[in-house]
Coordinates of C-alpha atoms and ligand atoms in Angstrom, one line a residue:
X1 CA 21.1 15.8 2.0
X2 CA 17.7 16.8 1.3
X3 CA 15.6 13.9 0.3
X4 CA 14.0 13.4 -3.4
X5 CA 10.8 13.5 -3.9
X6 CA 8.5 10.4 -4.6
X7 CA 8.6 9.7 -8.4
X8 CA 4.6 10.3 -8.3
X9 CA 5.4 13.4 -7.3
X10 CA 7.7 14.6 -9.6
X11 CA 5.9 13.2 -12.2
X12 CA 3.0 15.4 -10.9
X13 CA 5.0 18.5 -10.9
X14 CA 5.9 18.5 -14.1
X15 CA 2.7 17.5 -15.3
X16 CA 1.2 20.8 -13.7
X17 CA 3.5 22.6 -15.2
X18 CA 2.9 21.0 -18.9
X19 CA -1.1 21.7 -17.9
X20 CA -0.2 25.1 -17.4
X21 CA 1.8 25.7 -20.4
X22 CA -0.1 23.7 -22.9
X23 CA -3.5 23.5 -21.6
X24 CA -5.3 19.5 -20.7
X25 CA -5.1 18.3 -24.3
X26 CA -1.2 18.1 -24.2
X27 CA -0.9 14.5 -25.3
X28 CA 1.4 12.5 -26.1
X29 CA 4.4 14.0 -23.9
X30 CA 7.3 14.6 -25.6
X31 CA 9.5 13.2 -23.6
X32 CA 12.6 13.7 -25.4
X33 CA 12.1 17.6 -25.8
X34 CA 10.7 17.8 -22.2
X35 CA 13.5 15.9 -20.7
X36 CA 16.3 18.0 -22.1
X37 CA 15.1 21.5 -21.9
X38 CA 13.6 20.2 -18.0
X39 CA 17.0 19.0 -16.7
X40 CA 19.0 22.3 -18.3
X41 CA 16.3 24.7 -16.3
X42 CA 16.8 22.8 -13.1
X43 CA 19.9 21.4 -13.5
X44 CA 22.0 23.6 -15.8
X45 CA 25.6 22.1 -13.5
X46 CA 24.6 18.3 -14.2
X47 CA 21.8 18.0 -17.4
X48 CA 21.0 15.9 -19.7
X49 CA 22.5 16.7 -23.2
X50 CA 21.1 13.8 -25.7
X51 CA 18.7 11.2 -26.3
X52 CA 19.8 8.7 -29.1
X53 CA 19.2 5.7 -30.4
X54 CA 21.9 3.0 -30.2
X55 CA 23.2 -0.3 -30.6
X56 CA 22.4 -1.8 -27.2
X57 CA 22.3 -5.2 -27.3
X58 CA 20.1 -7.3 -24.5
X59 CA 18.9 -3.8 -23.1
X60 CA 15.6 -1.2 -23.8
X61 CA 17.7 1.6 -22.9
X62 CA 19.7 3.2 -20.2
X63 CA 20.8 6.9 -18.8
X64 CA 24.5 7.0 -19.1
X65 CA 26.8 9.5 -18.1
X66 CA 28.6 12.1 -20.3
X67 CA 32.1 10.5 -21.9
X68 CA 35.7 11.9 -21.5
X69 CA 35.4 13.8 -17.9
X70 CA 32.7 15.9 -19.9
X71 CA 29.6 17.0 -17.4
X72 CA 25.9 15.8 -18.2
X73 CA 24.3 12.8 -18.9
X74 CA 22.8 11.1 -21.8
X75 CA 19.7 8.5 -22.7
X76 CA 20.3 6.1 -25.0
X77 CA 17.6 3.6 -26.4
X78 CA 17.9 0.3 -28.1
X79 CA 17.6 1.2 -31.9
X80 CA 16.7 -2.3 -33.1
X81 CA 13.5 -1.7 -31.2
X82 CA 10.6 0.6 -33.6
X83 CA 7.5 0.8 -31.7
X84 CA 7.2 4.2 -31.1
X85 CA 4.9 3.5 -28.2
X86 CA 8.0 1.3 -26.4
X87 CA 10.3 3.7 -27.3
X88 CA 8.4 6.4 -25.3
X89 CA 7.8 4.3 -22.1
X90 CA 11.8 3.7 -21.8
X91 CA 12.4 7.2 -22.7
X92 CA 10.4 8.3 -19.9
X93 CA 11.6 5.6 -17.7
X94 CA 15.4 6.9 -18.3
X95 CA 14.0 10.2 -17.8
X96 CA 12.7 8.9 -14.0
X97 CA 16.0 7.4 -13.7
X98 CA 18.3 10.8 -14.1
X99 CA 15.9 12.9 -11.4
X100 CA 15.9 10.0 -9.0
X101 CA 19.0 8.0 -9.3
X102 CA 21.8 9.8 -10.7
X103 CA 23.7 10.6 -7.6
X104 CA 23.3 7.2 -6.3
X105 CA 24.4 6.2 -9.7
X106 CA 27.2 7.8 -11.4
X107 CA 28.2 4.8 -13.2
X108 CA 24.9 5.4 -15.1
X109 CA 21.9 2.6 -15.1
X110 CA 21.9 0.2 -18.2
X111 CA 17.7 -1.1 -18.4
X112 CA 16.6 -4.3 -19.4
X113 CA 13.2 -5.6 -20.7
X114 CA 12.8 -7.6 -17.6
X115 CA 13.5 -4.0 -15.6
X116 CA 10.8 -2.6 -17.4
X117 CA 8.5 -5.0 -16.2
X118 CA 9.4 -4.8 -12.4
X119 CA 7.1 -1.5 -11.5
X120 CA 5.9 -2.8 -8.0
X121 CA 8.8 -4.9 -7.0
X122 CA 10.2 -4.7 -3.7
X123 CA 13.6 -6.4 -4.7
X124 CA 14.1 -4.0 -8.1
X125 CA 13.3 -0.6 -6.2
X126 CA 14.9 1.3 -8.3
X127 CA 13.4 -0.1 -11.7
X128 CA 10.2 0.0 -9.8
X129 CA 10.5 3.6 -9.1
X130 CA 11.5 4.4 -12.6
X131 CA 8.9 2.7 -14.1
X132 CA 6.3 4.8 -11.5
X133 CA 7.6 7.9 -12.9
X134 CA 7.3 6.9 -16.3
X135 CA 3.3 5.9 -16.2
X136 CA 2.1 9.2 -14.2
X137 CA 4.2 11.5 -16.4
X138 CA 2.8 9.7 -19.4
X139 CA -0.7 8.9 -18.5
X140 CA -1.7 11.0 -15.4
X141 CA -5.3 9.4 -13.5
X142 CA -7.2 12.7 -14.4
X143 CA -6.9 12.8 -18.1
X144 CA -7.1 9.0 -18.2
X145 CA -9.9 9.1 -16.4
X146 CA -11.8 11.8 -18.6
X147 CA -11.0 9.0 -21.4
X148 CA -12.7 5.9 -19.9
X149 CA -14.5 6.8 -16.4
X150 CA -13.3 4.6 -13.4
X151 CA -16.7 2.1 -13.4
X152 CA -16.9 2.3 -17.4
X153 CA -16.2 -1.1 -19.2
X154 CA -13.8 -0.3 -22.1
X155 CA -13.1 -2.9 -25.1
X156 CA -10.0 -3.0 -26.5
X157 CA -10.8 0.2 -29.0
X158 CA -11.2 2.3 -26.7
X159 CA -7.9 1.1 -24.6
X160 CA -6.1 0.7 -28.1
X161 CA -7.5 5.0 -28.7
X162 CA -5.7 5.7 -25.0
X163 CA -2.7 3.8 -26.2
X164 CA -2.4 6.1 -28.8
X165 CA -3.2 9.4 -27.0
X166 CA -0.4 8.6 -24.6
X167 CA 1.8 7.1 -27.5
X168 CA 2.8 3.8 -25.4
X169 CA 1.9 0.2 -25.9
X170 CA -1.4 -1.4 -25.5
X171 CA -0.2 -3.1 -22.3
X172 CA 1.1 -0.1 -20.6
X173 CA -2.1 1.5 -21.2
X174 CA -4.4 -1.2 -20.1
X175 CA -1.8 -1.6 -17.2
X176 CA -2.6 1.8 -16.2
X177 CA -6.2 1.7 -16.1
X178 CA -6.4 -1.6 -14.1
X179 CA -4.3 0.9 -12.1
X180 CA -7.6 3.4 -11.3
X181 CA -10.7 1.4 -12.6
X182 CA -13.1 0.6 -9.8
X183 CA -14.0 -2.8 -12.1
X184 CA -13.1 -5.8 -11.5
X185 CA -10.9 -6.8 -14.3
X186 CA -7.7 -9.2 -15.3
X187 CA -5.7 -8.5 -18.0
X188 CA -3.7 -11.9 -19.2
X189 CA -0.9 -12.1 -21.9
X190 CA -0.2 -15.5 -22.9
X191 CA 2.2 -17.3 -25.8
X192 CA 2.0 -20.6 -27.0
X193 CA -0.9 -21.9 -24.5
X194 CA 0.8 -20.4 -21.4
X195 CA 0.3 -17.6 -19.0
X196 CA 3.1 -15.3 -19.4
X197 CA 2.4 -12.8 -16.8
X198 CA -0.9 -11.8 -15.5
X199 CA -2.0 -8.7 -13.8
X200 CA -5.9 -7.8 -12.0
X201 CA -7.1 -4.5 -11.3
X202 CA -7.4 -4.0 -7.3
X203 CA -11.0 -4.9 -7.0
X204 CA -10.4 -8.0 -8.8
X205 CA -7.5 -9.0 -7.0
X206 CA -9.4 -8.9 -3.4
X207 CA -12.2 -10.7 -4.4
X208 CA -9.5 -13.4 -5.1
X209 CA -9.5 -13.3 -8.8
X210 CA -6.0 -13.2 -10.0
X211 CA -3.5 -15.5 -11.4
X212 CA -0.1 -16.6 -9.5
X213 CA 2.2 -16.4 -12.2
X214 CA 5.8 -15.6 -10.7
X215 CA 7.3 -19.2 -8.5
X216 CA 5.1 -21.5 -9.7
X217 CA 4.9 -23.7 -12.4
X218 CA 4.1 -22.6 -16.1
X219 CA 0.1 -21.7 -15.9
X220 CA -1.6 -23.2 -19.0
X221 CA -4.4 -21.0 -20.9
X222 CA -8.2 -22.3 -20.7
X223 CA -9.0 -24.7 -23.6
X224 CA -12.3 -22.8 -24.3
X225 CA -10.7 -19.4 -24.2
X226 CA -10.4 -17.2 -27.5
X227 CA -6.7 -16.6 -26.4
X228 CA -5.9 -20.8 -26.8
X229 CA -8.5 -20.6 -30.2
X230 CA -7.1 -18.2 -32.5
X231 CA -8.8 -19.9 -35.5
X232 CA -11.9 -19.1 -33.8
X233 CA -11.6 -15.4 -34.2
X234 CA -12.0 -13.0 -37.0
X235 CA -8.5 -11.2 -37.9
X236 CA -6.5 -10.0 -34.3
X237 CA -9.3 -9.0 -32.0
X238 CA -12.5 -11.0 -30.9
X239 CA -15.3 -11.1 -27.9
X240 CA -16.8 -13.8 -26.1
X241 CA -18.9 -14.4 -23.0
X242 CA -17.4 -17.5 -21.2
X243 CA -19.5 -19.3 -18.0
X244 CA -18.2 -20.3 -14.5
X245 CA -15.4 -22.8 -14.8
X246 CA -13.7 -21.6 -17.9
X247 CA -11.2 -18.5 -16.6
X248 CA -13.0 -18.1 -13.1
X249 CA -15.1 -19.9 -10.9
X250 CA -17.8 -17.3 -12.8
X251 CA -18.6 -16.1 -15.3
X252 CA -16.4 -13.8 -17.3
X253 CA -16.3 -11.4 -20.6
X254 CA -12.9 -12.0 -22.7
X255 CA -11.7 -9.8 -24.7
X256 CA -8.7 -10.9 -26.8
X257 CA -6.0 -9.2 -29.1
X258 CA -3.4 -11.4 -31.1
X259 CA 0.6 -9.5 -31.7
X260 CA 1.7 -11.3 -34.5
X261 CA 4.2 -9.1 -34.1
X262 CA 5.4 -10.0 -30.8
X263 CA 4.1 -13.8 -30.9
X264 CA 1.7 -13.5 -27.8
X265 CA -1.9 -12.8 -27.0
X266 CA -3.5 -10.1 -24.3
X267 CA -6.9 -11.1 -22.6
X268 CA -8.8 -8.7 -21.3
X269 CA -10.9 -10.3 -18.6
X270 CA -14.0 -8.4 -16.7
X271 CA -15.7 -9.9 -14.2
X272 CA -19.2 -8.7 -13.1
X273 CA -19.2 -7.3 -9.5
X274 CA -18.1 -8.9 -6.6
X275 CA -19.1 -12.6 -5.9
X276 CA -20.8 -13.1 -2.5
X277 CA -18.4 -15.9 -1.8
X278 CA -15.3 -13.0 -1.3
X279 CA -17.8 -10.3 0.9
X280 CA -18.5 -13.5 3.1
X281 CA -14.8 -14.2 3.4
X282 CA -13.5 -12.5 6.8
X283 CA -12.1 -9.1 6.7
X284 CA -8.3 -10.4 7.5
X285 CA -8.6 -13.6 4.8
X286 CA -9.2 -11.0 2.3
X287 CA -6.2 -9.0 3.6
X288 CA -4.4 -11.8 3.7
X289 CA -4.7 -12.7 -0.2
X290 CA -4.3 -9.0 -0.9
X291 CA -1.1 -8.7 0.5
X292 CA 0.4 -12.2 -0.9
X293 CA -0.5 -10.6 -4.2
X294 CA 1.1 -7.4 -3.3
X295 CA 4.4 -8.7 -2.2
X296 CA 4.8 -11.0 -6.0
X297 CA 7.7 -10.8 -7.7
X298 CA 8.1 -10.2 -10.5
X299 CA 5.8 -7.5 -11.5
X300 CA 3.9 -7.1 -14.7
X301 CA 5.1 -5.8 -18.0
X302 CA 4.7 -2.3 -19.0
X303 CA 6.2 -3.7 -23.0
X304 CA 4.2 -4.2 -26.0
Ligands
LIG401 ZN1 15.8 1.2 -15.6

């Protein structure tokens, strides 16, 4: 049995192939046209015949196999959900699912909010692999980084313009460029005066500034922060410069947008560079924290 390739790389494939089709300013894929007319070229025995909305009740969306001995398969989304931008990302997550799971899976794979937050999750592999596929076919590094360079500091316009080149949600967009900026940065969603989930970009999270969210107890929000004063900002999106102690043991920028919406708020935290208490910590410490970051579970959220 040969072996499938990583779901970076098949992401990357077909993104060549869009580039040489439609040229560099492609976006947003159209996953639903690009999924069906993909799988009949390359797999006109076993492809998939339909994306639809349905009633699916407790799940985002799922690749299901054809009904009634029929061959082909079939991604479904939850129709109660109507942010386009969500919509996309499970799309292409279903999508990741039928080129790297569908032998495994012939039963079809039914996908969860909570799956669609696992994308570095050791114990939900497959969700996690899914989910890969789903933010480089979306958002590939090298347009993303033609948007916002890796050192640039982007505000939440900027972030909220990628959002909508790539049509996916805020978060999976920020999530992606703490994925390739060379900042240090934290991006925090929080409801009612509690962390929810947290997630740094890589830089950050070496120099120990992150926050343990998943087997601990409920993290509460800073008092002084704009995400725990929402009276103290203009409409859904304010700026503030906080000192040491309030977020971080330094000084931070945060950069908060409210979803009324969805009932929570997303922080946008940058850091300056590194503190000179993390380059005087020992090579292995800082491995050390690295890697108990690295191995968390649950992962982030690529919702919105
Ligand atoms: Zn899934």
């Amino acid at each position: 049995m040969t072996k499938t390739p990583s779901p970076r790389r098949q992401a990357n494939e077909i993104s060549m192939m869009l580039n040489a089709v439609f040229g560099q300013d492609r976006f947003p894929v159209r996953i639903r046209e690009l999924a069906i007319e993909y799988s009949r070229k390359r797999f006109p025995d076993d492809p998939l015949t339909d994306v639809l909305g349905d009633k699916l009740p407790g799940f985002e969306g799922a690749l299901a196999p054809a009904r009634d001995g029929k061959r082909g398969w079939g991604i479904l989304y939850n129709s109660a959900i109507t942010s386009p931008g969500r919509i996309n990302f499970t799309l292409a997550h279903e999508f990741g699912h039928y080129l790297l799971h569908r032998l495994a899976h012939p039963e079809g794979i039914y996908c969860t909010e909570e799956d669609m937050r696992s994308w570095d999750s050791k114990n939900r592999k497959v969700e996690s692999e899914a989910n890969e596929f789903a933010a480089n076919l979306l958002m590939p590094f090298d347009d993303f980084r033609r948007q916002i360079a890796a050192r640039d500091k982007p505000d939440l316009e900027m972030l909220s313009d990628s959002a909508a080149r790539y049509e996916v949600s805020m978060q999976a967009a920020v999530l992606r460029w703490l994925q390739f900026t060379t900042r240090r940065s934290v991006l925090v969603v929080a409801r009612e005066g509690f962390i929810l989930w947290a997630r740094s970009s890589e830089p950050a999270l070496k120099s120990g500034a992150f926050f343990r969210t998943a087997n601990v107890p409920p993290v509460e929000i800073p008092e002084q922060s704009l995400a725990a004063r929402r009276a103290s900002v203009d409409g859904s999106k304010g700026s503030a410069e906080f000192d040491a102690g309030v977020w971080f043991r330094e000084p931070c920028e945060e950069m908060v947008l409210f979803s009324d919406r969805y009932d929570f708020s997303m922080s946008l935290l940058h850091l300056g560079p590194a503190s000179s208490r993390f380059e005087a910590l020992e090579e292995e410490e800082q491995e050390e924290t690295f890697d108990r970051m690295m191995n968390r579970t649950p992962g982030s959220s690529w919702l919105g």
